Amino acid sequence: MPVEGRGKVKFTGGDGATLQLNADGTGEFDYKSGTEYLGDLSGQEVRLEVSGKMTYHFTARKGTLSITDVESTASGKLYFDNEQYGDSQPLNAEDDTSTYTCSANELTQKTFLFTTRFERVS
């Protein structure tokens, strides 16, 4: 993810966030009250804390995922070495198209900026 004035950061994490894809073509990404993603930039610890929800409509066909009608209450805060960097920013996945692959219990979504792996839970 590009961070203005700093460079690109690769984040991992996201434990606790949930993705729900429904048969009617609606989806919801719920970051709860604070999902953490961790990264490193030139030896400096970087943490992204995201909270809130995003809802949308989706179409999945032949490896392409289209997302429209996004509504978001999600926001993110970025920290470098535990000091907040800038203000909290709203998160809104603009109407977007990405690619995806599925296996028995995993969905991998790729866009220009990120790759996200989702694992099915019972």
mmCIF file of the C-alpha atoms, coordinates in Angstrom:
data_MODEL
# 
_entry.id   MODEL 
# 
loop_
_atom_site.group_PDB 
_atom_site.id 
_atom_site.type_symbol 
_atom_site.label_atom_id 
_atom_site.label_alt_id 
_atom_site.label_comp_id 
_atom_site.label_asym_id 
_atom_site.label_entity_id 
_atom_site.label_seq_id 
_atom_site.pdbx_PDB_ins_code 
_atom_site.Cartn_x 
_atom_site.Cartn_y 
_atom_site.Cartn_z 
_atom_site.occupancy 
_atom_site.B_iso_or_equiv 
_atom_site.pdbx_formal_charge 
_atom_site.auth_seq_id 
_atom_site.auth_comp_id 
_atom_site.auth_asym_id 
_atom_site.auth_atom_id 
_atom_site.pdbx_PDB_model_num 
ATOM 1   C CA . MET A 1 1   ? 0.000   0.000   0.000   1.00 0.00 ? 1   MET A CA 1 
ATOM 2   C CA . PRO A 1 2   ? 1.441   3.417   -0.872  1.00 0.00 ? 2   PRO A CA 1 
ATOM 3   C CA . VAL A 1 3   ? 1.828   5.777   2.096   1.00 0.00 ? 3   VAL A CA 1 
ATOM 4   C CA . GLU A 1 4   ? 2.073   9.407   1.059   1.00 0.00 ? 4   GLU A CA 1 
ATOM 5   C CA . GLY A 1 5   ? 5.471   10.857  1.851   1.00 0.00 ? 5   GLY A CA 1 
ATOM 6   C CA . ARG A 1 6   ? 6.868   7.524   3.064   1.00 0.00 ? 6   ARG A CA 1 
ATOM 7   C CA . GLY A 1 7   ? 6.825   4.835   0.352   1.00 0.00 ? 7   GLY A CA 1 
ATOM 8   C CA . LYS A 1 8   ? 5.099   1.477   -0.055  1.00 0.00 ? 8   LYS A CA 1 
ATOM 9   C CA . VAL A 1 9   ? 4.264   -0.798  2.858   1.00 0.00 ? 9   VAL A CA 1 
ATOM 10  C CA . LYS A 1 10  ? 3.325   -4.490  2.687   1.00 0.00 ? 10  LYS A CA 1 
ATOM 11  C CA . PHE A 1 11  ? 0.805   -5.277  5.414   1.00 0.00 ? 11  PHE A CA 1 
ATOM 12  C CA . THR A 1 12  ? -0.160  -8.644  6.881   1.00 0.00 ? 12  THR A CA 1 
ATOM 13  C CA . GLY A 1 13  ? -2.802  -9.437  9.449   1.00 0.00 ? 13  GLY A CA 1 
ATOM 14  C CA . GLY A 1 14  ? -6.502  -8.774  9.509   1.00 0.00 ? 14  GLY A CA 1 
ATOM 15  C CA . ASP A 1 15  ? -7.421  -11.393 12.097  1.00 0.00 ? 15  ASP A CA 1 
ATOM 16  C CA . GLY A 1 16  ? -10.986 -10.905 13.253  1.00 0.00 ? 16  GLY A CA 1 
ATOM 17  C CA . ALA A 1 17  ? -12.265 -9.115  10.158  1.00 0.00 ? 17  ALA A CA 1 
ATOM 18  C CA . THR A 1 18  ? -15.037 -10.936 8.313   1.00 0.00 ? 18  THR A CA 1 
ATOM 19  C CA . LEU A 1 19  ? -16.141 -11.113 4.697   1.00 0.00 ? 19  LEU A CA 1 
ATOM 20  C CA . GLN A 1 20  ? -19.650 -12.309 3.890   1.00 0.00 ? 20  GLN A CA 1 
ATOM 21  C CA . LEU A 1 21  ? -20.700 -12.973 0.293   1.00 0.00 ? 21  LEU A CA 1 
ATOM 22  C CA . ASN A 1 22  ? -24.394 -13.727 -0.167  1.00 0.00 ? 22  ASN A CA 1 
ATOM 23  C CA . ALA A 1 23  ? -26.173 -15.648 -2.932  1.00 0.00 ? 23  ALA A CA 1 
ATOM 24  C CA . ASP A 1 24  ? -28.155 -12.501 -3.844  1.00 0.00 ? 24  ASP A CA 1 
ATOM 25  C CA . GLY A 1 25  ? -24.938 -10.713 -4.893  1.00 0.00 ? 25  GLY A CA 1 
ATOM 26  C CA . THR A 1 26  ? -24.552 -8.571  -1.787  1.00 0.00 ? 26  THR A CA 1 
ATOM 27  C CA . GLY A 1 27  ? -21.441 -8.571  0.345   1.00 0.00 ? 27  GLY A CA 1 
ATOM 28  C CA . GLU A 1 28  ? -20.167 -7.127  3.587   1.00 0.00 ? 28  GLU A CA 1 
ATOM 29  C CA . PHE A 1 29  ? -16.664 -6.584  4.895   1.00 0.00 ? 29  PHE A CA 1 
ATOM 30  C CA . ASP A 1 30  ? -16.698 -6.016  8.662   1.00 0.00 ? 30  ASP A CA 1 
ATOM 31  C CA . TYR A 1 31  ? -13.524 -4.767  10.322  1.00 0.00 ? 31  TYR A CA 1 
ATOM 32  C CA . LYS A 1 32  ? -15.290 -4.767  13.722  1.00 0.00 ? 32  LYS A CA 1 
ATOM 33  C CA . SER A 1 33  ? -14.103 -2.146  16.232  1.00 0.00 ? 33  SER A CA 1 
ATOM 34  C CA . GLY A 1 34  ? -10.460 -2.390  15.187  1.00 0.00 ? 34  GLY A CA 1 
ATOM 35  C CA . THR A 1 35  ? -8.676  -4.850  12.921  1.00 0.00 ? 35  THR A CA 1 
ATOM 36  C CA . GLU A 1 36  ? -4.885  -4.558  12.840  1.00 0.00 ? 36  GLU A CA 1 
ATOM 37  C CA . TYR A 1 37  ? -2.523  -4.956  9.918   1.00 0.00 ? 37  TYR A CA 1 
ATOM 38  C CA . LEU A 1 38  ? 1.245   -4.823  10.518  1.00 0.00 ? 38  LEU A CA 1 
ATOM 39  C CA . GLY A 1 39  ? 4.081   -3.843  8.226   1.00 0.00 ? 39  GLY A CA 1 
ATOM 40  C CA . ASP A 1 40  ? 7.628   -2.555  8.105   1.00 0.00 ? 40  ASP A CA 1 
ATOM 41  C CA . LEU A 1 41  ? 9.145   0.387   6.243   1.00 0.00 ? 41  LEU A CA 1 
ATOM 42  C CA . SER A 1 42  ? 12.919  0.684   6.381   1.00 0.00 ? 42  SER A CA 1 
ATOM 43  C CA . GLY A 1 43  ? 13.023  -0.905  9.845   1.00 0.00 ? 43  GLY A CA 1 
ATOM 44  C CA . GLN A 1 44  ? 10.189  1.200   11.215  1.00 0.00 ? 44  GLN A CA 1 
ATOM 45  C CA . GLU A 1 45  ? 7.131   -0.670  12.517  1.00 0.00 ? 45  GLU A CA 1 
ATOM 46  C CA . VAL A 1 46  ? 3.956   0.347   10.694  1.00 0.00 ? 46  VAL A CA 1 
ATOM 47  C CA . ARG A 1 47  ? 0.464   -0.497  11.928  1.00 0.00 ? 47  ARG A CA 1 
ATOM 48  C CA . LEU A 1 48  ? -2.823  0.077   10.145  1.00 0.00 ? 48  LEU A CA 1 
ATOM 49  C CA . GLU A 1 49  ? -5.944  -0.070  12.329  1.00 0.00 ? 49  GLU A CA 1 
ATOM 50  C CA . VAL A 1 50  ? -9.231  -0.349  10.443  1.00 0.00 ? 50  VAL A CA 1 
ATOM 51  C CA . SER A 1 51  ? -12.733 -0.287  11.945  1.00 0.00 ? 51  SER A CA 1 
ATOM 52  C CA . GLY A 1 52  ? -16.280 -0.189  10.591  1.00 0.00 ? 52  GLY A CA 1 
ATOM 53  C CA . LYS A 1 53  ? -18.139 -1.918  7.738   1.00 0.00 ? 53  LYS A CA 1 
ATOM 54  C CA . MET A 1 54  ? -18.399 -1.837  3.971   1.00 0.00 ? 54  MET A CA 1 
ATOM 55  C CA . THR A 1 55  ? -21.387 -3.192  2.071   1.00 0.00 ? 55  THR A CA 1 
ATOM 56  C CA . TYR A 1 56  ? -21.671 -3.608  -1.700  1.00 0.00 ? 56  TYR A CA 1 
ATOM 57  C CA . HIS A 1 57  ? -23.072 -5.566  -4.622  1.00 0.00 ? 57  HIS A CA 1 
ATOM 58  C CA . PHE A 1 58  ? -20.776 -7.965  -6.447  1.00 0.00 ? 58  PHE A CA 1 
ATOM 59  C CA . THR A 1 59  ? -20.641 -10.075 -9.572  1.00 0.00 ? 59  THR A CA 1 
ATOM 60  C CA . ALA A 1 60  ? -18.128 -12.927 -9.810  1.00 0.00 ? 60  ALA A CA 1 
ATOM 61  C CA . ARG A 1 61  ? -17.587 -14.497 -13.215 1.00 0.00 ? 61  ARG A CA 1 
ATOM 62  C CA . LYS A 1 62  ? -14.659 -16.341 -14.811 1.00 0.00 ? 62  LYS A CA 1 
ATOM 63  C CA . GLY A 1 63  ? -12.073 -15.062 -12.350 1.00 0.00 ? 63  GLY A CA 1 
ATOM 64  C CA . THR A 1 64  ? -13.228 -11.420 -12.386 1.00 0.00 ? 64  THR A CA 1 
ATOM 65  C CA . LEU A 1 65  ? -14.919 -9.793  -9.413  1.00 0.00 ? 65  LEU A CA 1 
ATOM 66  C CA . SER A 1 66  ? -16.870 -6.567  -9.960  1.00 0.00 ? 66  SER A CA 1 
ATOM 67  C CA . ILE A 1 67  ? -17.967 -4.489  -6.970  1.00 0.00 ? 67  ILE A CA 1 
ATOM 68  C CA . THR A 1 68  ? -20.564 -1.701  -7.176  1.00 0.00 ? 68  THR A CA 1 
ATOM 69  C CA . ASP A 1 69  ? -22.872 0.333   -4.941  1.00 0.00 ? 69  ASP A CA 1 
ATOM 70  C CA . VAL A 1 70  ? -20.330 0.536   -2.126  1.00 0.00 ? 70  VAL A CA 1 
ATOM 71  C CA . GLU A 1 71  ? -21.476 2.024   1.183   1.00 0.00 ? 71  GLU A CA 1 
ATOM 72  C CA . SER A 1 72  ? -18.851 2.409   3.878   1.00 0.00 ? 72  SER A CA 1 
ATOM 73  C CA . THR A 1 73  ? -18.582 3.425   7.513   1.00 0.00 ? 73  THR A CA 1 
ATOM 74  C CA . ALA A 1 74  ? -15.032 2.032   7.621   1.00 0.00 ? 74  ALA A CA 1 
ATOM 75  C CA . SER A 1 75  ? -12.019 4.160   8.467   1.00 0.00 ? 75  SER A CA 1 
ATOM 76  C CA . GLY A 1 76  ? -8.325  3.575   9.002   1.00 0.00 ? 76  GLY A CA 1 
ATOM 77  C CA . LYS A 1 77  ? -5.601  4.992   11.215  1.00 0.00 ? 77  LYS A CA 1 
ATOM 78  C CA . LEU A 1 78  ? -1.936  4.597   10.361  1.00 0.00 ? 78  LEU A CA 1 
ATOM 79  C CA . TYR A 1 79  ? 0.817   4.413   12.995  1.00 0.00 ? 79  TYR A CA 1 
ATOM 80  C CA . PHE A 1 80  ? 4.620   4.544   12.652  1.00 0.00 ? 80  PHE A CA 1 
ATOM 81  C CA . ASP A 1 81  ? 6.355   3.183   15.754  1.00 0.00 ? 81  ASP A CA 1 
ATOM 82  C CA . ASN A 1 82  ? 3.053   3.607   17.684  1.00 0.00 ? 82  ASN A CA 1 
ATOM 83  C CA . GLU A 1 83  ? 2.654   7.294   16.762  1.00 0.00 ? 83  GLU A CA 1 
ATOM 84  C CA . GLN A 1 84  ? -0.395  8.111   14.650  1.00 0.00 ? 84  GLN A CA 1 
ATOM 85  C CA . TYR A 1 85  ? 0.551   9.352   11.175  1.00 0.00 ? 85  TYR A CA 1 
ATOM 86  C CA . GLY A 1 86  ? -2.006  11.846  9.888   1.00 0.00 ? 86  GLY A CA 1 
ATOM 87  C CA . ASP A 1 87  ? -5.714  11.811  10.564  1.00 0.00 ? 87  ASP A CA 1 
ATOM 88  C CA . SER A 1 88  ? -8.105  8.875   10.477  1.00 0.00 ? 88  SER A CA 1 
ATOM 89  C CA . GLN A 1 89  ? -9.094  8.318   6.838   1.00 0.00 ? 89  GLN A CA 1 
ATOM 90  C CA . PRO A 1 90  ? -12.396 6.994   5.472   1.00 0.00 ? 90  PRO A CA 1 
ATOM 91  C CA . LEU A 1 91  ? -12.109 3.726   3.553   1.00 0.00 ? 91  LEU A CA 1 
ATOM 92  C CA . ASN A 1 92  ? -14.234 3.386   0.476   1.00 0.00 ? 92  ASN A CA 1 
ATOM 93  C CA . ALA A 1 93  ? -13.580 0.750   -2.161  1.00 0.00 ? 93  ALA A CA 1 
ATOM 94  C CA . GLU A 1 94  ? -14.635 2.659   -5.232  1.00 0.00 ? 94  GLU A CA 1 
ATOM 95  C CA . ASP A 1 95  ? -16.630 0.701   -7.751  1.00 0.00 ? 95  ASP A CA 1 
ATOM 96  C CA . ASP A 1 96  ? -13.839 -1.663  -8.688  1.00 0.00 ? 96  ASP A CA 1 
ATOM 97  C CA . THR A 1 97  ? -12.955 -4.767  -10.643 1.00 0.00 ? 97  THR A CA 1 
ATOM 98  C CA . SER A 1 98  ? -10.416 -7.302  -9.448  1.00 0.00 ? 98  SER A CA 1 
ATOM 99  C CA . THR A 1 99  ? -9.418  -10.871 -10.143 1.00 0.00 ? 99  THR A CA 1 
ATOM 100 C CA . TYR A 1 100 ? -10.004 -13.801 -7.839  1.00 0.00 ? 100 TYR A CA 1 
ATOM 101 C CA . THR A 1 101 ? -9.210  -17.465 -7.404  1.00 0.00 ? 101 THR A CA 1 
ATOM 102 C CA . CYS A 1 102 ? -10.906 -19.975 -5.129  1.00 0.00 ? 102 CYS A CA 1 
ATOM 103 C CA . SER A 1 103 ? -9.856  -23.241 -3.563  1.00 0.00 ? 103 SER A CA 1 
ATOM 104 C CA . ALA A 1 104 ? -11.714 -25.437 -1.083  1.00 0.00 ? 104 ALA A CA 1 
ATOM 105 C CA . ASN A 1 105 ? -11.403 -22.994 1.846   1.00 0.00 ? 105 ASN A CA 1 
ATOM 106 C CA . GLU A 1 106 ? -9.619  -19.936 0.475   1.00 0.00 ? 106 GLU A CA 1 
ATOM 107 C CA . LEU A 1 107 ? -10.507 -16.932 -1.691  1.00 0.00 ? 107 LEU A CA 1 
ATOM 108 C CA . THR A 1 108 ? -7.672  -14.777 -3.042  1.00 0.00 ? 108 THR A CA 1 
ATOM 109 C CA . GLN A 1 109 ? -8.570  -11.353 -4.425  1.00 0.00 ? 109 GLN A CA 1 
ATOM 110 C CA . LYS A 1 110 ? -6.082  -9.221  -6.372  1.00 0.00 ? 110 LYS A CA 1 
ATOM 111 C CA . THR A 1 111 ? -6.311  -5.587  -7.392  1.00 0.00 ? 111 THR A CA 1 
ATOM 112 C CA . PHE A 1 112 ? -3.683  -3.170  -8.653  1.00 0.00 ? 112 PHE A CA 1 
ATOM 113 C CA . LEU A 1 113 ? -2.734  -2.210  -5.079  1.00 0.00 ? 113 LEU A CA 1 
ATOM 114 C CA . PHE A 1 114 ? -3.296  -5.294  -2.975  1.00 0.00 ? 114 PHE A CA 1 
ATOM 115 C CA . THR A 1 115 ? -3.682  -9.057  -2.671  1.00 0.00 ? 115 THR A CA 1 
ATOM 116 C CA . THR A 1 116 ? -6.043  -10.287 0.024   1.00 0.00 ? 116 THR A CA 1 
ATOM 117 C CA . ARG A 1 117 ? -6.483  -13.894 1.120   1.00 0.00 ? 117 ARG A CA 1 
ATOM 118 C CA . PHE A 1 118 ? -9.685  -14.894 2.877   1.00 0.00 ? 118 PHE A CA 1 
ATOM 119 C CA . GLU A 1 119 ? -10.016 -18.181 4.745   1.00 0.00 ? 119 GLU A CA 1 
ATOM 120 C CA . ARG A 1 120 ? -13.376 -19.910 5.264   1.00 0.00 ? 120 ARG A CA 1 
ATOM 121 C CA . VAL A 1 121 ? -14.408 -20.432 8.867   1.00 0.00 ? 121 VAL A CA 1 
ATOM 122 C CA . SER A 1 122 ? -17.187 -22.667 10.121  1.00 0.00 ? 122 SER A CA 1 
# 
